[in-house]
Coordinates of C-alpha atoms in Angstrom, one line a residue:
Chain A
M1 CA -14.2 -29.2 -52.6
N2 CA -14.5 -30.6 -49.1
D3 CA -15.1 -27.6 -46.8
Q4 CA -14.8 -29.7 -43.7
E5 CA -11.2 -30.7 -44.4
Y6 CA -9.5 -27.6 -45.8
S7 CA -10.1 -24.2 -47.5
L8 CA -9.3 -23.6 -51.1
Q9 CA -6.7 -21.1 -50.0
E10 CA -5.0 -23.5 -47.6
A11 CA -4.9 -26.1 -50.4
I12 CA -3.3 -23.8 -52.9
L13 CA -0.8 -22.4 -50.4
Y14 CA 0.2 -25.9 -49.4
S15 CA 0.4 -27.2 -53.0
H16 CA 2.5 -24.2 -54.1
K17 CA 5.0 -24.6 -51.2
M18 CA 5.2 -28.4 -51.8
A19 CA 5.8 -27.9 -55.5
Q20 CA 8.5 -25.3 -55.0
L21 CA 10.4 -27.3 -52.4
T22 CA 10.2 -30.8 -54.1
K23 CA 11.0 -29.3 -57.5
G24 CA 14.1 -27.6 -56.1
I25 CA 15.3 -30.7 -54.4
W26 CA 14.5 -33.2 -57.1
K27 CA 16.1 -31.0 -59.8
A28 CA 19.3 -30.8 -57.8
I29 CA 19.4 -34.5 -57.2
E30 CA 18.7 -35.1 -60.9
K31 CA 21.6 -32.9 -62.0
D32 CA 24.1 -34.5 -59.6
W33 CA 22.9 -38.0 -60.6
Q34 CA 23.4 -37.3 -64.3
D35 CA 26.9 -35.8 -63.7
W36 CA 27.8 -38.9 -61.6
V37 CA 26.8 -41.6 -64.1
K38 CA 27.6 -39.8 -67.4
P39 CA 31.3 -41.0 -67.4
F40 CA 30.0 -44.5 -67.4
N41 CA 27.9 -43.8 -70.5
L42 CA 24.7 -44.2 -68.6
N43 CA 21.7 -41.9 -68.2
L44 CA 19.7 -41.5 -65.0
N45 CA 17.0 -43.9 -66.0
E46 CA 19.5 -46.6 -67.0
H47 CA 21.4 -46.2 -63.8
H48 CA 18.2 -46.3 -61.7
I49 CA 17.3 -49.6 -63.4
L50 CA 20.7 -51.1 -62.6
W51 CA 20.3 -49.8 -59.1
I52 CA 16.9 -51.4 -58.5
A53 CA 17.9 -54.7 -60.2
Y54 CA 21.2 -54.8 -58.1
Y55 CA 19.8 -54.1 -54.7
L56 CA 16.6 -56.1 -55.2
R57 CA 18.8 -59.0 -56.6
G58 CA 16.7 -59.0 -59.7
A59 CA 13.3 -57.3 -60.4
T60 CA 10.4 -57.4 -62.8
I61 CA 9.8 -54.6 -65.3
S62 CA 6.7 -53.6 -63.3
E63 CA 8.7 -53.3 -60.1
I64 CA 11.3 -51.2 -61.9
S65 CA 8.5 -49.0 -63.3
K66 CA 6.8 -48.6 -60.0
F67 CA 9.9 -48.0 -57.8
G68 CA 11.8 -46.1 -60.5
V69 CA 8.7 -43.8 -61.0
M70 CA 8.9 -44.2 -64.7
H71 CA 6.4 -45.4 -67.3
V72 CA 6.4 -49.2 -68.0
S73 CA 7.5 -48.4 -71.6
T74 CA 10.4 -46.3 -70.3
A75 CA 11.4 -49.0 -67.9
F76 CA 11.2 -51.6 -70.7
N77 CA 13.0 -49.5 -73.4
F78 CA 15.9 -48.6 -71.2
S79 CA 16.2 -52.1 -69.9
K80 CA 16.4 -53.3 -73.5
K81 CA 19.3 -50.9 -74.2
L82 CA 21.1 -52.3 -71.1
E83 CA 20.4 -55.8 -72.3
Q84 CA 21.9 -54.9 -75.7
R85 CA 25.1 -53.7 -73.9
G86 CA 25.2 -57.1 -72.1
L87 CA 24.6 -55.5 -68.7
L88 CA 21.4 -57.5 -67.9
T89 CA 19.3 -60.4 -69.1
F90 CA 15.5 -60.8 -69.6
S91 CA 13.7 -63.9 -68.5
K92 CA 10.3 -65.3 -67.7
K93 CA 9.6 -67.4 -64.6
E94 CA 8.0 -70.8 -65.1
E95 CA 5.3 -70.0 -62.5
D96 CA 4.6 -66.4 -63.8
K97 CA 4.8 -66.1 -67.5
R98 CA 3.2 -62.6 -67.6
N99 CA 6.1 -60.7 -66.0
T100 CA 9.5 -60.0 -67.6
Y101 CA 12.2 -60.5 -65.0
V102 CA 15.4 -58.5 -65.2
K103 CA 18.7 -59.8 -63.8
L104 CA 22.2 -58.1 -63.9
T105 CA 25.0 -60.0 -65.7
N106 CA 28.4 -60.1 -64.1
E107 CA 29.4 -57.3 -66.4
G108 CA 26.3 -55.3 -65.2
I109 CA 27.2 -56.0 -61.5
S110 CA 30.8 -54.8 -62.1
L111 CA 29.8 -51.7 -63.9
F112 CA 27.2 -50.8 -61.2
E113 CA 29.8 -51.4 -58.4
E114 CA 32.2 -49.1 -60.3
T115 CA 29.7 -46.3 -60.3
I116 CA 29.1 -46.8 -56.5
D117 CA 32.8 -46.7 -55.8
D118 CA 33.1 -43.6 -57.9
H119 CA 30.3 -41.8 -55.9
D120 CA 31.7 -38.8 -54.1
P121 CA 29.3 -37.4 -51.4
E122 CA 31.3 -34.2 -51.5
R123 CA 30.0 -33.6 -55.0
N124 CA 26.4 -34.4 -53.9
S125 CA 24.7 -31.0 -53.4
V126 CA 21.7 -32.2 -51.4
M127 CA 23.9 -34.2 -49.1
N128 CA 26.0 -31.1 -48.4
A129 CA 22.9 -28.9 -48.0
S130 CA 21.7 -31.4 -45.4
L131 CA 24.9 -31.2 -43.2
P132 CA 23.7 -28.2 -41.1
L133 CA 20.6 -30.4 -40.1
K134 CA 22.9 -33.4 -39.4
N135 CA 25.2 -31.2 -37.3
L136 CA 22.2 -29.8 -35.4
Y137 CA 20.3 -33.0 -34.8
G138 CA 23.2 -35.5 -34.7
K139 CA 21.7 -37.4 -37.6
F140 CA 20.2 -36.9 -41.0
P141 CA 16.5 -36.0 -41.2
E142 CA 14.2 -39.0 -41.6
F143 CA 11.4 -37.3 -43.5
Q144 CA 8.6 -39.4 -42.0
E145 CA 6.0 -36.9 -43.3
L146 CA 7.3 -37.2 -46.9
E147 CA 7.3 -41.0 -46.4
S148 CA 3.7 -41.0 -45.3
I149 CA 2.7 -38.9 -48.4
V150 CA 4.6 -41.2 -50.7
R151 CA 3.0 -44.3 -49.1
Q152 CA -0.5 -42.7 -49.8
L153 CA 0.5 -41.9 -53.4
Y154 CA 2.1 -45.1 -54.4
G155 CA 0.9 -47.7 -51.9
D156 CA 2.6 -49.8 -49.2
E157 CA 4.5 -51.7 -51.8
Y158 CA 6.6 -48.7 -52.7
I159 CA 7.7 -48.2 -49.1
E160 CA 8.4 -52.0 -48.8
I161 CA 10.6 -51.9 -51.8
L162 CA 12.4 -48.8 -50.4
D163 CA 12.9 -50.6 -47.1
R164 CA 14.2 -53.7 -48.9
S165 CA 16.7 -51.7 -51.0
L166 CA 17.8 -49.7 -47.9
K167 CA 18.3 -52.9 -46.0
S168 CA 20.3 -54.5 -48.9
L169 CA 22.4 -51.3 -49.1
S170 CA 23.2 -51.3 -45.4
E171 CA 24.2 -55.0 -45.5
E172 CA 26.8 -54.2 -48.1
T173 CA 30.2 -54.6 -46.5
K174 CA 32.1 -52.5 -49.0
P175 CA 34.5 -50.0 -47.4
Chain B
M1 CA 35.2 -37.7 -47.9
N2 CA 34.8 -36.1 -44.5
D3 CA 35.0 -39.0 -42.0
Q4 CA 34.2 -36.7 -39.1
E5 CA 30.8 -35.7 -40.4
Y6 CA 29.4 -38.9 -41.9
S7 CA 30.3 -42.4 -43.2
L8 CA 30.1 -43.3 -46.9
Q9 CA 27.3 -45.7 -46.0
E10 CA 25.2 -43.2 -44.2
A11 CA 25.7 -40.8 -47.1
I12 CA 24.5 -43.3 -49.7
L13 CA 21.5 -44.5 -47.6
Y14 CA 20.4 -40.9 -47.0
S15 CA 20.9 -39.9 -50.7
H16 CA 19.0 -42.9 -51.9
K17 CA 16.0 -42.4 -49.6
M18 CA 15.9 -38.7 -50.4
A19 CA 16.0 -39.4 -54.2
Q20 CA 13.2 -42.0 -54.0
L21 CA 11.0 -39.7 -51.9
T22 CA 11.4 -36.5 -53.8
K23 CA 11.3 -38.2 -57.2
G24 CA 8.0 -39.8 -56.2
I25 CA 6.4 -36.6 -55.0
W26 CA 7.8 -34.3 -57.7
K27 CA 6.6 -36.7 -60.5
A28 CA 3.1 -36.8 -59.0
I29 CA 3.0 -33.0 -58.8
E30 CA 4.4 -32.7 -62.3
K31 CA 1.7 -35.0 -63.7
D32 CA -1.2 -33.2 -61.9
W33 CA 0.1 -29.8 -62.9
Q34 CA 0.4 -30.8 -66.6
D35 CA -3.2 -32.2 -66.5
W36 CA -4.4 -29.1 -64.8
V37 CA -3.0 -26.5 -67.3
K38 CA -3.3 -28.5 -70.6
P39 CA -6.9 -27.4 -71.3
F40 CA -5.5 -23.8 -71.4
N41 CA -3.0 -24.8 -74.0
L42 CA -0.1 -24.2 -71.5
N43 CA 2.7 -26.5 -70.4
L44 CA 4.1 -26.7 -66.9
N45 CA 7.0 -24.2 -67.6
E46 CA 4.7 -21.7 -69.2
H47 CA 2.2 -21.8 -66.4
H48 CA 5.1 -21.6 -63.8
I49 CA 6.3 -18.4 -65.6
L50 CA 2.8 -16.9 -65.5
W51 CA 2.5 -18.0 -61.8
I52 CA 5.8 -16.3 -60.8
A53 CA 5.1 -13.1 -62.8
Y54 CA 1.5 -12.9 -61.4
Y55 CA 2.3 -13.4 -57.7
L56 CA 5.5 -11.3 -57.8
R57 CA 3.7 -8.6 -59.8
G58 CA 6.3 -8.8 -62.5
A59 CA 9.7 -10.5 -62.5
T60 CA 13.0 -10.6 -64.2
I61 CA 14.0 -13.5 -66.4
S62 CA 16.7 -14.3 -63.8
E63 CA 14.1 -14.4 -61.0
I64 CA 11.9 -16.7 -63.1
S65 CA 14.9 -19.0 -63.9
K66 CA 15.9 -19.1 -60.2
F67 CA 12.6 -19.5 -58.6
G68 CA 11.2 -21.7 -61.4
V69 CA 14.3 -24.0 -61.2
M70 CA 14.7 -23.8 -64.9
H71 CA 17.7 -22.8 -67.1
V72 CA 17.8 -19.1 -68.1
S73 CA 17.4 -20.1 -71.7
T74 CA 14.3 -22.2 -70.8
A75 CA 12.8 -19.3 -68.9
F76 CA 13.5 -16.9 -71.8
N77 CA 12.3 -19.2 -74.6
F78 CA 9.0 -20.0 -72.9
S79 CA 8.5 -16.4 -71.9
K80 CA 9.0 -15.5 -75.5
K81 CA 6.2 -17.9 -76.5
L82 CA 3.9 -16.3 -74.0
E83 CA 4.8 -12.9 -75.3
Q84 CA 3.9 -14.0 -78.8
R85 CA 0.5 -15.1 -77.5
G86 CA 0.0 -11.6 -76.0
L87 CA 0.1 -12.9 -72.4
L88 CA 3.1 -10.9 -71.2
T89 CA 5.4 -8.1 -72.3
F90 CA 9.1 -7.7 -72.0
S91 CA 10.8 -4.5 -70.9
K92 CA 14.0 -3.0 -69.6
K93 CA 14.2 -0.8 -66.6
E94 CA 15.9 2.6 -66.9
E95 CA 18.0 2.0 -63.9
D96 CA 18.9 -1.6 -64.7
K97 CA 19.4 -2.2 -68.5
R98 CA 20.9 -5.7 -68.1
N99 CA 17.8 -7.5 -66.8
T100 CA 14.8 -8.3 -68.9
Y101 CA 11.6 -7.6 -67.0
V102 CA 8.4 -9.6 -67.6
K103 CA 5.0 -8.3 -66.9
L104 CA 1.6 -10.0 -67.6
T105 CA -0.8 -8.2 -69.9
N106 CA -4.5 -8.0 -68.9
E107 CA -5.1 -11.1 -71.1
G108 CA -2.3 -12.9 -69.3
I109 CA -3.8 -12.0 -65.9
S110 CA -7.2 -13.2 -67.0
L111 CA -5.9 -16.5 -68.4
F112 CA -3.9 -17.1 -65.2
E113 CA -6.9 -16.4 -63.0
E114 CA -9.0 -18.7 -65.1
T115 CA -6.5 -21.5 -64.4
I116 CA -6.6 -20.8 -60.7
D117 CA -10.4 -20.8 -60.7
D118 CA -10.3 -24.1 -62.5
H119 CA -7.9 -25.7 -60.0
D120 CA -9.6 -28.6 -58.2
P121 CA -7.8 -29.8 -55.0
E122 CA -9.8 -33.0 -55.3
R123 CA -7.8 -33.9 -58.4
N124 CA -4.5 -32.9 -56.7
S125 CA -3.0 -36.2 -55.7
V126 CA -0.3 -34.9 -53.3
M127 CA -2.9 -32.8 -51.6
N128 CA -5.1 -35.8 -51.1
A129 CA -2.1 -37.9 -50.0
S130 CA -1.4 -35.2 -47.3
L131 CA -4.9 -35.3 -45.8
P132 CA -4.1 -38.1 -43.3
L133 CA -1.3 -35.9 -41.9
K134 CA -3.6 -32.9 -41.8
N135 CA -6.3 -34.9 -40.0
L136 CA -3.7 -36.2 -37.5
Y137 CA -1.9 -32.9 -36.8
G138 CA -4.8 -30.5 -37.4
K139 CA -2.7 -28.7 -40.1
F140 CA -0.7 -29.4 -43.2
P141 CA 3.0 -30.3 -42.6
E142 CA 5.4 -27.4 -42.8
F143 CA 8.5 -29.2 -44.1
Q144 CA 10.9 -27.0 -42.3
E145 CA 13.8 -29.5 -42.9
L146 CA 13.1 -29.5 -46.6
E147 CA 13.0 -25.7 -46.5
S148 CA 16.4 -25.6 -44.8
I149 CA 17.9 -27.9 -47.5
V150 CA 16.4 -25.7 -50.3
R151 CA 17.8 -22.6 -48.6
Q152 CA 21.3 -24.2 -48.5
L153 CA 20.9 -25.3 -52.1
Y154 CA 19.5 -22.1 -53.7
G155 CA 20.3 -19.4 -51.2
D156 CA 18.2 -17.1 -49.0
E157 CA 16.8 -15.4 -52.1
Y158 CA 14.9 -18.5 -53.1
I159 CA 13.1 -18.7 -49.8
E160 CA 12.5 -14.9 -49.8
I161 CA 10.7 -15.2 -53.2
L162 CA 8.8 -18.2 -51.9
D163 CA 7.7 -16.2 -48.9
R164 CA 6.7 -13.2 -51.1
S165 CA 4.7 -15.5 -53.4
L166 CA 3.0 -17.2 -50.4
K167 CA 2.2 -13.8 -48.9
S168 CA 0.8 -12.5 -52.1
L169 CA -1.3 -15.7 -52.5
S170 CA -2.7 -15.4 -49.0
E171 CA -3.7 -11.8 -49.6
E172 CA -5.8 -12.8 -52.5
T173 CA -9.4 -12.3 -51.6
K174 CA -10.8 -14.5 -54.3
P175 CA -13.5 -16.9 -53.0

């Protein structure tokens, strides 16, 4: 333990609070996400893979694993299932034979866009739970401290992919 | 959709960012927690139940379910396993026969304290990832916005239990 930086008590209080808050929020997001994509015969991991491949306009299995926060084998196995349903294709790039590259088919793009059209923020509990903050501050919270922690945990690349996907999302001109 | 409060695009950008940040942090906490308690032949749910019953000095199954963010059946089934290992006992209170009350045995208390003594903040990745913020601000972040969202999601009771458990933790005089 590093006495100069924090006490053991500080550490355990902080860890406990962090665990209780992020577990609570993530479990609510997970439940809403499952309820949202179930009618499309997708589970959360499958939808997250479609999401990443859609907004990044194609992605490698290792990008999906990293940004989807799932094991490489989970990313590969669920991508395989989506490939078998004709929603995406696998390929290798001539200049980089080691990485498997995932690209949505037209059918995959349509299905993904259907899920987005079907998304109803009113049924999104974390969204609704954030409205008092939005009303108070005039905008949704930005969570820069969380972002800094995630950057430390997963590296700059994770935040770069997040920024790319947010940029791609905001360029969408869908109504 | 409520046009007065937010646009659909704002909603989806916010939800996406929130999902990516809390998934990243919760998955890191989950992995560290599992690694921490595995040598004691406990899984995360079982340890969370011991944690809640220890710091609340006894708890009902419904308090465990609520504060542990697990289904009532999960809370009950894992509590049952801990009871079979002699780590806790079940009882009913004379004045409230509907709720099952969980209390750690001396053996449960000892085992839980052993896990706490064995906790090494150096192996806690979220803790380490938070140190740059701690060094910058002189204290760990307090996440009041997250707390406000969790309060909206789970009610005042959740935050009251969190405060009780943090208070109980900080009264501990263990070295």
